[in-house]
CSV table of C-alpha atoms and ligand atoms in Angstrom, one decimal:
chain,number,residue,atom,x,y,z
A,1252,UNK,CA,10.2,-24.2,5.1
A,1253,UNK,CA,6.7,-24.0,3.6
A,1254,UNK,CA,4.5,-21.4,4.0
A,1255,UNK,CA,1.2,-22.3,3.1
A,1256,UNK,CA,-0.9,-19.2,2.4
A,1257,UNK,CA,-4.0,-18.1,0.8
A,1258,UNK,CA,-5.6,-15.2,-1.3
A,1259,UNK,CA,-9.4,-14.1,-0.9
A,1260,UNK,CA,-9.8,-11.8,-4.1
A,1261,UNK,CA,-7.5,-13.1,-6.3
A,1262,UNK,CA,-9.1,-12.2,-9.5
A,1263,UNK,CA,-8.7,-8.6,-8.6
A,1264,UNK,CA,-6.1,-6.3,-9.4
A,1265,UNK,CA,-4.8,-6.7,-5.6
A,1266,UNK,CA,-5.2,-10.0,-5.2
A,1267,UNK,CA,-3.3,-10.3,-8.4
A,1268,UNK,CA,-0.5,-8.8,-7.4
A,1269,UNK,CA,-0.2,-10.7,-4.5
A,1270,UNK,CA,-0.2,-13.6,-6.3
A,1271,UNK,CA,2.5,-12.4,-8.9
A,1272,UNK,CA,4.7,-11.9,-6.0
A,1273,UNK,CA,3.8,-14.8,-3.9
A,1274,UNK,CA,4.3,-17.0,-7.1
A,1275,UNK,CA,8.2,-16.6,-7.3
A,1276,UNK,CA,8.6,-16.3,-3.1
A,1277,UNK,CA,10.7,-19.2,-1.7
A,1278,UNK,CA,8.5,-19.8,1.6
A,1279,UNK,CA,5.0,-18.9,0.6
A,1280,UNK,CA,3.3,-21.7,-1.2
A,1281,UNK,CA,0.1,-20.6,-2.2
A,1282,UNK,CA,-3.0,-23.5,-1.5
A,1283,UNK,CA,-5.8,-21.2,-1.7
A,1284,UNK,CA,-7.7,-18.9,-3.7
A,1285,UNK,CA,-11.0,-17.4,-3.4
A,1286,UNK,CA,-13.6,-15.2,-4.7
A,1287,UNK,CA,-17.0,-14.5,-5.9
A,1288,UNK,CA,-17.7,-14.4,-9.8
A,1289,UNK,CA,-14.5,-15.8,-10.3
A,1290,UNK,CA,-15.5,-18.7,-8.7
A,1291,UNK,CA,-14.7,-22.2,-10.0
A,1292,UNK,CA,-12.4,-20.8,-12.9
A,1293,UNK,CA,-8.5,-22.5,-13.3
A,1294,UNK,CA,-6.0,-19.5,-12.0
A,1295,UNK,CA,-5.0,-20.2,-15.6
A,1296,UNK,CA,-8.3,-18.9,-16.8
A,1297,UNK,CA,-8.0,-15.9,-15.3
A,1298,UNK,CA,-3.9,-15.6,-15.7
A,1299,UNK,CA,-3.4,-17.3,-18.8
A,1300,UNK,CA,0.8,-16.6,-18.4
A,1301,UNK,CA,0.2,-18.0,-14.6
A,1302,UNK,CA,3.4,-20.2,-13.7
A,1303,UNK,CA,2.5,-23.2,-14.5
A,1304,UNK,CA,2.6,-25.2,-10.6
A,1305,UNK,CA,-0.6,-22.9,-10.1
A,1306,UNK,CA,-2.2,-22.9,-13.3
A,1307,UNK,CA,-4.8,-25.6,-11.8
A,1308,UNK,CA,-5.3,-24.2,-8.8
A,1309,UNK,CA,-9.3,-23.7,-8.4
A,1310,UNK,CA,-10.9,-20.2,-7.5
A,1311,UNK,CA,-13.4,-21.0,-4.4
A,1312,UNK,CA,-16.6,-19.3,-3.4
A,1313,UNK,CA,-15.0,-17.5,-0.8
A,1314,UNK,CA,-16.3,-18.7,3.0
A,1315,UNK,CA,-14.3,-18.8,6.1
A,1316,UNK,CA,-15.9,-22.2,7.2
A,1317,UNK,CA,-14.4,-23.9,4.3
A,1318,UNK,CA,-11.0,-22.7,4.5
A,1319,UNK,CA,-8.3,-25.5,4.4
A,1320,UNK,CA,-5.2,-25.4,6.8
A,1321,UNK,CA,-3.7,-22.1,6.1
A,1322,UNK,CA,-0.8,-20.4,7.8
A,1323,UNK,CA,-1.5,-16.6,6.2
A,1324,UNK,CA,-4.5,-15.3,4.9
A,1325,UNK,CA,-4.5,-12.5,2.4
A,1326,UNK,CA,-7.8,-10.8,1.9
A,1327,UNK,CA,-8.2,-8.2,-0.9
A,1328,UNK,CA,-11.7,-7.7,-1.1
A,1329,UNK,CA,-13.7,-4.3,-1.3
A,1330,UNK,CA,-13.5,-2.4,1.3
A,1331,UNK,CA,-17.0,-2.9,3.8
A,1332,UNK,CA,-16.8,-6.4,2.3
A,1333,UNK,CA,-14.2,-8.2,4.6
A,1334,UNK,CA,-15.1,-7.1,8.3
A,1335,UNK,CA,-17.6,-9.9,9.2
A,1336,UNK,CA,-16.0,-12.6,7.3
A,1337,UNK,CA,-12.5,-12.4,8.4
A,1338,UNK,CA,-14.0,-12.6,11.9
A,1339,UNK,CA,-14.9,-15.9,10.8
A,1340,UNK,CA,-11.5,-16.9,10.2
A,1341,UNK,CA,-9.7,-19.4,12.6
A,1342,UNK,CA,-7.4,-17.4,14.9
A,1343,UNK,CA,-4.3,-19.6,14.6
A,1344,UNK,CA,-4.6,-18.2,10.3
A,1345,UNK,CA,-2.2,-15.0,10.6
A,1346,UNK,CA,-4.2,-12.2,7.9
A,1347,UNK,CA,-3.2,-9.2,6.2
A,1348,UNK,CA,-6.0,-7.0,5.2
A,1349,UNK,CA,-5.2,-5.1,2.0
A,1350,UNK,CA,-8.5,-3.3,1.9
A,1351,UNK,CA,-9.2,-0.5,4.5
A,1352,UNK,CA,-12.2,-2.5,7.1
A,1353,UNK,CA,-9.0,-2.9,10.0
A,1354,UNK,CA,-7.1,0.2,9.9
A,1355,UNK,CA,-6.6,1.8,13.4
A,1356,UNK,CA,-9.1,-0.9,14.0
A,1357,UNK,CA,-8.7,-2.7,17.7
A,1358,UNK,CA,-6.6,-6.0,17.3
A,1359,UNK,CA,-5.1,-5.2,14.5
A,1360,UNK,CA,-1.8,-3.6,13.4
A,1361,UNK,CA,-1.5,-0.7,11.0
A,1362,UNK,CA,1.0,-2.4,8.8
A,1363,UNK,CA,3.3,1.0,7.8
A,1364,UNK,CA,6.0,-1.3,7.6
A,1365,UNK,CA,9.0,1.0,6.5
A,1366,UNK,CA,8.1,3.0,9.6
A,1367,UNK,CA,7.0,0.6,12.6
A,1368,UNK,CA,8.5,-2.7,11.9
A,1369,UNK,CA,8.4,-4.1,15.3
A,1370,UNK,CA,4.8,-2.8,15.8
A,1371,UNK,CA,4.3,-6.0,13.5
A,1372,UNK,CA,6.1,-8.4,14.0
A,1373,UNK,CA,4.4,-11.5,16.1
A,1374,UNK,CA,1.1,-9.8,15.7
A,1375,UNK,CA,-1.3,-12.1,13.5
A,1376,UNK,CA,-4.0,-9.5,12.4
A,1377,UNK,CA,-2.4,-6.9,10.3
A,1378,UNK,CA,-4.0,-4.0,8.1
A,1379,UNK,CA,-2.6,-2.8,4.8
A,1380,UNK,CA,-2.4,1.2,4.9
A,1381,UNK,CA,-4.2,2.4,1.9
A,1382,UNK,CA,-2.3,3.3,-1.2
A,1383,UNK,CA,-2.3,7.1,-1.0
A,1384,UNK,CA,-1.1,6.7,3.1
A,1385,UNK,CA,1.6,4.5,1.7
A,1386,UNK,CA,2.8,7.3,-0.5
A,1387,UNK,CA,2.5,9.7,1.6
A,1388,UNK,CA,3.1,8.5,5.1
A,1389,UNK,CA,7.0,7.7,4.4
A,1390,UNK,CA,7.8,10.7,2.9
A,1391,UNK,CA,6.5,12.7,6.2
A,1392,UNK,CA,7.5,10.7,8.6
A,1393,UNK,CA,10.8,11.7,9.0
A,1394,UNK,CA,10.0,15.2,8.8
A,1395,UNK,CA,7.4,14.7,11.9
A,1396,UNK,CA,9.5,12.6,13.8
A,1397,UNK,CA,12.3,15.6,13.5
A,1398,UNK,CA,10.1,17.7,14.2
A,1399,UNK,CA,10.9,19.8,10.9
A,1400,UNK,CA,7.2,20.5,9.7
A,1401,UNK,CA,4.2,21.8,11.6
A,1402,UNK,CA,1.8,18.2,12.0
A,1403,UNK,CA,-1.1,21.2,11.6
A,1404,UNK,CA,-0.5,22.7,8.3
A,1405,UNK,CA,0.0,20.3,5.9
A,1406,UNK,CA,-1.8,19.9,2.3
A,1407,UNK,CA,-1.4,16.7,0.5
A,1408,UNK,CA,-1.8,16.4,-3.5
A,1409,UNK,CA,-1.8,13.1,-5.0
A,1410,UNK,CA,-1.5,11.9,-8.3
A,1411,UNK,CA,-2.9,8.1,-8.7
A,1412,UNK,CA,-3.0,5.4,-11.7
A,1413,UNK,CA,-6.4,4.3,-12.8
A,1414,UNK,CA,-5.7,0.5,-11.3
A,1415,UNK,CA,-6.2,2.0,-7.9
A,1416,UNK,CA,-9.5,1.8,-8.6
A,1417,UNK,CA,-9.8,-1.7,-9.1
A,1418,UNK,CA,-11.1,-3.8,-11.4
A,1419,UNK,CA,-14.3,-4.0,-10.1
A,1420,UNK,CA,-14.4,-0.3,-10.0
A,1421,UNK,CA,-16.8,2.2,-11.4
A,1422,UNK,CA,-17.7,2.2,-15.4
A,1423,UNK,CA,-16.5,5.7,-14.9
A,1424,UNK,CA,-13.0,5.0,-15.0
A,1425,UNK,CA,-12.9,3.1,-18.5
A,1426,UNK,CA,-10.3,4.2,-21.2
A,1427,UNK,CA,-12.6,7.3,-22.8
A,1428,UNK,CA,-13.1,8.4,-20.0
A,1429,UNK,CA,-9.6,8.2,-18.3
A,1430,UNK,CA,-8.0,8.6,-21.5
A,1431,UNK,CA,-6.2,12.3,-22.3
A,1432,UNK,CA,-8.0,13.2,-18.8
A,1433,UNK,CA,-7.1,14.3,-15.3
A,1434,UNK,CA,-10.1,14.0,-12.6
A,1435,UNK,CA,-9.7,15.4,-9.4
A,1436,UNK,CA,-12.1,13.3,-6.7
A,1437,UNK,CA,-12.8,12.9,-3.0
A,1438,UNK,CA,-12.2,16.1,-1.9
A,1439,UNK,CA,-12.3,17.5,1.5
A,1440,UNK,CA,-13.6,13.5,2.5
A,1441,UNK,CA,-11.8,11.0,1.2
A,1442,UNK,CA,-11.7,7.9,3.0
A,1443,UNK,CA,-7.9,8.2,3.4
A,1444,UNK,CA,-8.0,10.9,5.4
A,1445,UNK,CA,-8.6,9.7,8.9
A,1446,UNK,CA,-5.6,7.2,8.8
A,1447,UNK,CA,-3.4,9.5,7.0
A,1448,UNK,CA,-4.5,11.9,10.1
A,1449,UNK,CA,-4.2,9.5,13.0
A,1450,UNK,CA,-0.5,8.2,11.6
A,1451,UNK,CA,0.6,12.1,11.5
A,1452,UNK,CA,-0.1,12.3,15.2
A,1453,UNK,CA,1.3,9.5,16.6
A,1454,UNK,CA,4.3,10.5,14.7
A,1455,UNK,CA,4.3,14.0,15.6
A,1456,UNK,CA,2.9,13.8,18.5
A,1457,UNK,CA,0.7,17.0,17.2
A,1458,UNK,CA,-2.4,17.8,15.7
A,1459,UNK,CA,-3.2,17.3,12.2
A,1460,UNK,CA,-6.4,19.6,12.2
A,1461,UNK,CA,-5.4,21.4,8.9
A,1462,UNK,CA,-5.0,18.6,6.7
A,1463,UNK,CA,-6.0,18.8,2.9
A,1464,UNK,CA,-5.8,15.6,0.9
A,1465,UNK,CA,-6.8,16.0,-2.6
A,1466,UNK,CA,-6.5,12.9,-5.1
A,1467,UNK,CA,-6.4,13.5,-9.1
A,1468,UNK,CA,-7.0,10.2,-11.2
A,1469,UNK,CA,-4.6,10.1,-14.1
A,1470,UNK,CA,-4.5,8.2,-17.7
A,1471,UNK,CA,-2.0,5.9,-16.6
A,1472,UNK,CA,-2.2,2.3,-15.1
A,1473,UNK,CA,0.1,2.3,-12.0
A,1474,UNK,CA,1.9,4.6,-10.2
A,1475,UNK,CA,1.1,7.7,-7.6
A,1476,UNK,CA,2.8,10.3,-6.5
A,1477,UNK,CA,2.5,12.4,-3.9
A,1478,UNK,CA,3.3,16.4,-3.7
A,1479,UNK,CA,2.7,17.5,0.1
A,1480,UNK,CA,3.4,21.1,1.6
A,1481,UNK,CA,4.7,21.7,4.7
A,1482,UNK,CA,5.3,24.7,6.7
A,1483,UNK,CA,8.9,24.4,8.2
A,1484,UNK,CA,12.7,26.2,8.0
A,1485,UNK,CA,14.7,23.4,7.4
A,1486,UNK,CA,16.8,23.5,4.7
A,1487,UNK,CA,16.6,20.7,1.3
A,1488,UNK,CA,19.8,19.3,2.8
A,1489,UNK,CA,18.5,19.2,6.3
A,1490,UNK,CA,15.0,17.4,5.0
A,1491,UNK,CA,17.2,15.0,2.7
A,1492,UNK,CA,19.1,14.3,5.7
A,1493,UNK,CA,16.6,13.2,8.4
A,1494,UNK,CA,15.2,11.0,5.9
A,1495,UNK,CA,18.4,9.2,5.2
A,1496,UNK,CA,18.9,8.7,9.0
A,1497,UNK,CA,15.4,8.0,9.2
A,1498,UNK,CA,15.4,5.1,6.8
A,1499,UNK,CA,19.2,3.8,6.9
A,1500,UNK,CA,18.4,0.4,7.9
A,1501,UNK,CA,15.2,0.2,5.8
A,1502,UNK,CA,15.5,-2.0,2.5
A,1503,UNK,CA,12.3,-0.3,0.8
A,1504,UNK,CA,12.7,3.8,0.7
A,1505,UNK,CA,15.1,5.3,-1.3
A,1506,UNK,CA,16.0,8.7,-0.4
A,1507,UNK,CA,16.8,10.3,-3.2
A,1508,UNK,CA,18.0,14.0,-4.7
A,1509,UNK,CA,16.1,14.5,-7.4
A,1510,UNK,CA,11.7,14.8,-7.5
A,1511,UNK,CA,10.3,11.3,-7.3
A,1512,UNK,CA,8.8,10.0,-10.5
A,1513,UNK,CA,6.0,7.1,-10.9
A,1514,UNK,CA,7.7,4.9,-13.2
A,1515,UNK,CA,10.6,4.5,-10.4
A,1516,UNK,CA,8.8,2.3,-8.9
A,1517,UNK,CA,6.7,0.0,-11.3
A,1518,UNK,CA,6.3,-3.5,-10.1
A,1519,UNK,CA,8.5,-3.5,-6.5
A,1520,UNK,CA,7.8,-2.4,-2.9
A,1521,UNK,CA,10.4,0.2,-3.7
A,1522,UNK,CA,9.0,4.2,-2.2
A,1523,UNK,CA,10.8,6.9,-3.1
A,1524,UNK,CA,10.8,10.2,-0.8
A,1525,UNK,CA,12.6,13.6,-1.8
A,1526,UNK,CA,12.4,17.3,-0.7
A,1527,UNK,CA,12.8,20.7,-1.8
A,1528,UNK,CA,12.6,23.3,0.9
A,1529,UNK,CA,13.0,27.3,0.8
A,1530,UNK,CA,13.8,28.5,4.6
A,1531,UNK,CA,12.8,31.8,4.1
A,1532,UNK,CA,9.2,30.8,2.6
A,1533,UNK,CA,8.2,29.0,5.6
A,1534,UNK,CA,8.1,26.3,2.8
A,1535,UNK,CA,8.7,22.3,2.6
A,1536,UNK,CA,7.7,20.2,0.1
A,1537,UNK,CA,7.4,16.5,0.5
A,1538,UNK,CA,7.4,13.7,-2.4
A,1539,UNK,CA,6.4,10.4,-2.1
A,1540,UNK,CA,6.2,7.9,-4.9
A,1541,UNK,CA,4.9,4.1,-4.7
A,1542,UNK,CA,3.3,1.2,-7.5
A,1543,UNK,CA,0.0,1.4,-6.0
A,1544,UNK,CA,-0.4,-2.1,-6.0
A,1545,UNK,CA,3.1,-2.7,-4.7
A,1546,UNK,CA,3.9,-0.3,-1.3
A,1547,UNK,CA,0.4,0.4,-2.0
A,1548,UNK,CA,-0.9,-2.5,-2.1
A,1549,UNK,CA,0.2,-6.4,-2.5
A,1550,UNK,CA,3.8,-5.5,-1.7
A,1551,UNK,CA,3.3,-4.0,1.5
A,1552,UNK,CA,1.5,-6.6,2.1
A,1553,UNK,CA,4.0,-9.4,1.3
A,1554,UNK,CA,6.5,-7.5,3.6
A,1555,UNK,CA,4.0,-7.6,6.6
A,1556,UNK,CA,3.6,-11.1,6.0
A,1557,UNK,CA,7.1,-11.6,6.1
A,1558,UNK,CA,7.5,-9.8,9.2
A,1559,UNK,CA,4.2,-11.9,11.0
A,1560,UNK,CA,6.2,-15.3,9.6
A,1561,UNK,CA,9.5,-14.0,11.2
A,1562,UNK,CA,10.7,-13.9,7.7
A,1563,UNK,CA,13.1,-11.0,6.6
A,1564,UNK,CA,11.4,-8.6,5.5
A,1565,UNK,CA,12.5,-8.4,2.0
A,1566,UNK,CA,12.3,-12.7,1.1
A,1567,UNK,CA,10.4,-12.6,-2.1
A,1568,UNK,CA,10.5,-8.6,-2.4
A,1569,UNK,CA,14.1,-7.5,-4.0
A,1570,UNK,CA,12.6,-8.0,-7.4
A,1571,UNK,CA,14.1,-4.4,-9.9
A,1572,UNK,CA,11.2,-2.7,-11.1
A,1573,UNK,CA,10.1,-2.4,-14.5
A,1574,UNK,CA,11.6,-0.3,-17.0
A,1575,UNK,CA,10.6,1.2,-19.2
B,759,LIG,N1,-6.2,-1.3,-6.5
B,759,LIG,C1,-5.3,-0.7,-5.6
B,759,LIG,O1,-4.4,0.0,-6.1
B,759,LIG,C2,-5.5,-0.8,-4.2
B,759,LIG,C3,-6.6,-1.5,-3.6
B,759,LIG,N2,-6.7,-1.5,-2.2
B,759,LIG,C4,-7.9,-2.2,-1.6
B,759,LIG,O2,-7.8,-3.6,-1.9
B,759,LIG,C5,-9.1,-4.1,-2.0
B,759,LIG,C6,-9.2,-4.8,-3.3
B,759,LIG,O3,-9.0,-3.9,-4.3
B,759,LIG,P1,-8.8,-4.2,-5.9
B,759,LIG,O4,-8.1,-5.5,-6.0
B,759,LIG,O5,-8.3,-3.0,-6.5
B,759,LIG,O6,-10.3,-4.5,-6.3
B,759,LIG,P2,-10.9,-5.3,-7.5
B,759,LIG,O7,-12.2,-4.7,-7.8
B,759,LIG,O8,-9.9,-5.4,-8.6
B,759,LIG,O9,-11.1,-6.8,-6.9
B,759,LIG,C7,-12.0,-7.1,-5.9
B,759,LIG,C8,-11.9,-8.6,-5.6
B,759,LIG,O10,-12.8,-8.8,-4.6
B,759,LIG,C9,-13.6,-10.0,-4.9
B,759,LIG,N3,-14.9,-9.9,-4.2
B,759,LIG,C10,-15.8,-8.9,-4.3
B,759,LIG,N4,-16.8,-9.2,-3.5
B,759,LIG,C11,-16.6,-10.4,-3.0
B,759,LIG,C12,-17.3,-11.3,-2.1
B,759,LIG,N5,-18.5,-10.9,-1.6
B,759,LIG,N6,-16.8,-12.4,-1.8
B,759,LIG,C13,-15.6,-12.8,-2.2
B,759,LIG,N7,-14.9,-12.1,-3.1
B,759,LIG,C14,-15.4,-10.9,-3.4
B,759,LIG,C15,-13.7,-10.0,-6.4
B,759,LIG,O11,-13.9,-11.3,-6.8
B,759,LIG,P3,-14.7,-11.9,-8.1
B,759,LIG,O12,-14.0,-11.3,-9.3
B,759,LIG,O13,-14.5,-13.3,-8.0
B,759,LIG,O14,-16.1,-11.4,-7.9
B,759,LIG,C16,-12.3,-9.5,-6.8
B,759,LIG,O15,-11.4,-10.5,-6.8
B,759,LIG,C17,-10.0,-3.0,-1.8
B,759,LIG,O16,-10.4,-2.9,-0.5
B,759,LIG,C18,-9.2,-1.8,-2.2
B,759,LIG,O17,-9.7,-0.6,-1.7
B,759,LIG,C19,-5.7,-1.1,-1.4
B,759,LIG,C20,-4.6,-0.5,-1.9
B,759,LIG,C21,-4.4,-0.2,-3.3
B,760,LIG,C1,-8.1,5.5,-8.0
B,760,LIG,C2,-8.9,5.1,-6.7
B,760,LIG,O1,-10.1,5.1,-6.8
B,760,LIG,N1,-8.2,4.8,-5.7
B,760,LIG,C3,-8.8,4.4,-4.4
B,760,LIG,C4,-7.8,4.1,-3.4
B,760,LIG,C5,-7.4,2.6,-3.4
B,760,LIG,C6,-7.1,2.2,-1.9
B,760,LIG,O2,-6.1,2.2,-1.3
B,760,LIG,O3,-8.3,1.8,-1.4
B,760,LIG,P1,-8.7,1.3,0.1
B,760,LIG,O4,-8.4,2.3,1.1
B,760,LIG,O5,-10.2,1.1,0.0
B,760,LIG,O6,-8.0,0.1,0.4
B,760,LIG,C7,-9.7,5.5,-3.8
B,760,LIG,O7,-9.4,6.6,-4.0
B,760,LIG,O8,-10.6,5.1,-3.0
């Protein structure tokens, strides 16, 4: 069966991704690809090692009236930049939304799909969490759902590759000056926050008043992790536990005894959670680790189209990362 799909921000380092991994999926045929500069280049302009079935396919000015048939829709646009034209879109075209316009948004499913699968499936409007809620989310979720952590007190510090950016992103983030550096950014606001908020109360069921989020740009292309305090007396074992229950029919986490590290998961959907807890400090500590444009990004989003198809979840997704 062929799945015929399309991708509006392909030249991007999202929309790239997404079409890496949609390249070598066996139901997702790719007929579409949009933008804005990139308009009216080859996809082998932009990717000269492109597979060569696509490398003719033709970057369109993105608009919604023009779209041919389409079954899925992947938009990876800047965020603020997709809301009124994916409104456009026909509503028999199923979309996942990798930037942040349609989470917690009316209509549309937050696609944390390690955690909520059926909350997705047969929907047809889906949006991406954001890359640090990726990382974070699924290494507390099964300490909330246990109820091992306080939902109040928790203080979440991030570690992200300079991709996450984007391509498009700021001239502050070129090489000298990401380079041999470590900038710390967004605090006490960042625009993760409120879903990384709203997700910890529907899983806990508590408030998430006390949250900290603080995210640290480092010199390295892919990758974030995650280091998030908890108060809570469960033991390592107990924490190690839940989450192995929690995620024993999940393909994507990996539960895993020793601390997390980026390069784990470079190019897959893989996350990776771990835990080291002291009892008698009052003391959890959560890891998380995800590529930020896989779980973070265009892998997540492959598996939520999957799950919107009726696919399994994984089709197209069991790729090993890359190592070194
Ligand atoms: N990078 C990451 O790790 C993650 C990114 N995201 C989110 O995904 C989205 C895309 O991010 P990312 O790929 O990094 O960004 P990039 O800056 O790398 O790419 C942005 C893309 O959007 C296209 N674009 C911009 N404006 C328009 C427009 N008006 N009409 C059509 N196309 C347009 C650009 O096309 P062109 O080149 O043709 O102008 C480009 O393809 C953002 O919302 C981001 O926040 C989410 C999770 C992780
Ligand atoms: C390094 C860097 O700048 N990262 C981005 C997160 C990327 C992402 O997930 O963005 P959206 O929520 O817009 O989809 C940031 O902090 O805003």
């Amino acid at each position: 069966m062929s799945i015929r799909v399309g991708i509006v921000g392909i030249s991007g380092f999202g929309g790239g991704e997404a079409l890496r991994l949609i390249a070598s999926h066996p139901s997702f045929e790719l007929v579409y690809a949009a933008g804005d500069s990139s308009a009216g280049s080859r996809l082998v302009d932009r990717f000269p090692g492109v597979p060569t079935k696509l490398a003719g396919l033709v970057i369109e000015k993105w608009e919604p009236a023009t779209l041919p048939k389409l079954d899925v829709l992947f938009a990876s646009l800047p965020t603020g930049a997709s809301a009124d034209a994916l409104a456009r879109v026909p509503k028999d075209v199923k979309i996942v939304d990798i930037g942040g316009d349609h989470r917690y948004v009316e209509g549309w499913a937050y696609g944390l799909a390690d955690i909520w699968p059926a909350e997705i499936e047969g929907r047809t409007r889906v949006a991406n969490p954001g890359c640090f809620p990726a990382a974070t989310l699924n290494a507390l979720a099964p300490l909330l759902v246990n109820k091992l952590i306080e939902p109040g007190n928790i203080v979440i510090d991030v570690k992200t590759g300079i991709s996450g950016a984007g391509r498009g992103g700021d001239s502050k983030f070129g090489y000298a000056e990401s380079n041999e550096n470590l900038v710390p950014y967004g605090l006490l606001k960042h625009v993760h926050m409120p879903e990384i908020a709203k997700t910890i109360e529907r899983l806990s069921g508590g408030s998430a008043a006390g949250l900290v989020f603080t995210p640290h740009l480092v010199p390295m292309t892919r990758g974030i992790l995650a280091t998030i305090y908890c108060r809570g007396r469960a033991t390592t074992d107990e924490c190690l536990d839940a989450a192995r229950r929690f995620y024993a029919e999940r393909a994507f986490v990996r539960v895993t005894n020793k601390p997390p590290q980026t390069k784990w998961a470079t190019g897959s959907n893989l996350a990776f959670v771990s835990y080291a807890a002291d009892p008698e400090r009052d003391l959890i500590i959560a890891m998380g680790v995800v590529d930020n444009l896989g779980k973070g990004a265009a892998g997540q989003a492959l598996q939520n189209a999957n799950l919107i198809c009726g696919l399994p979840e994984s089709t197209g997704l069991d790729g090993a990362p890359v190592w070194p």
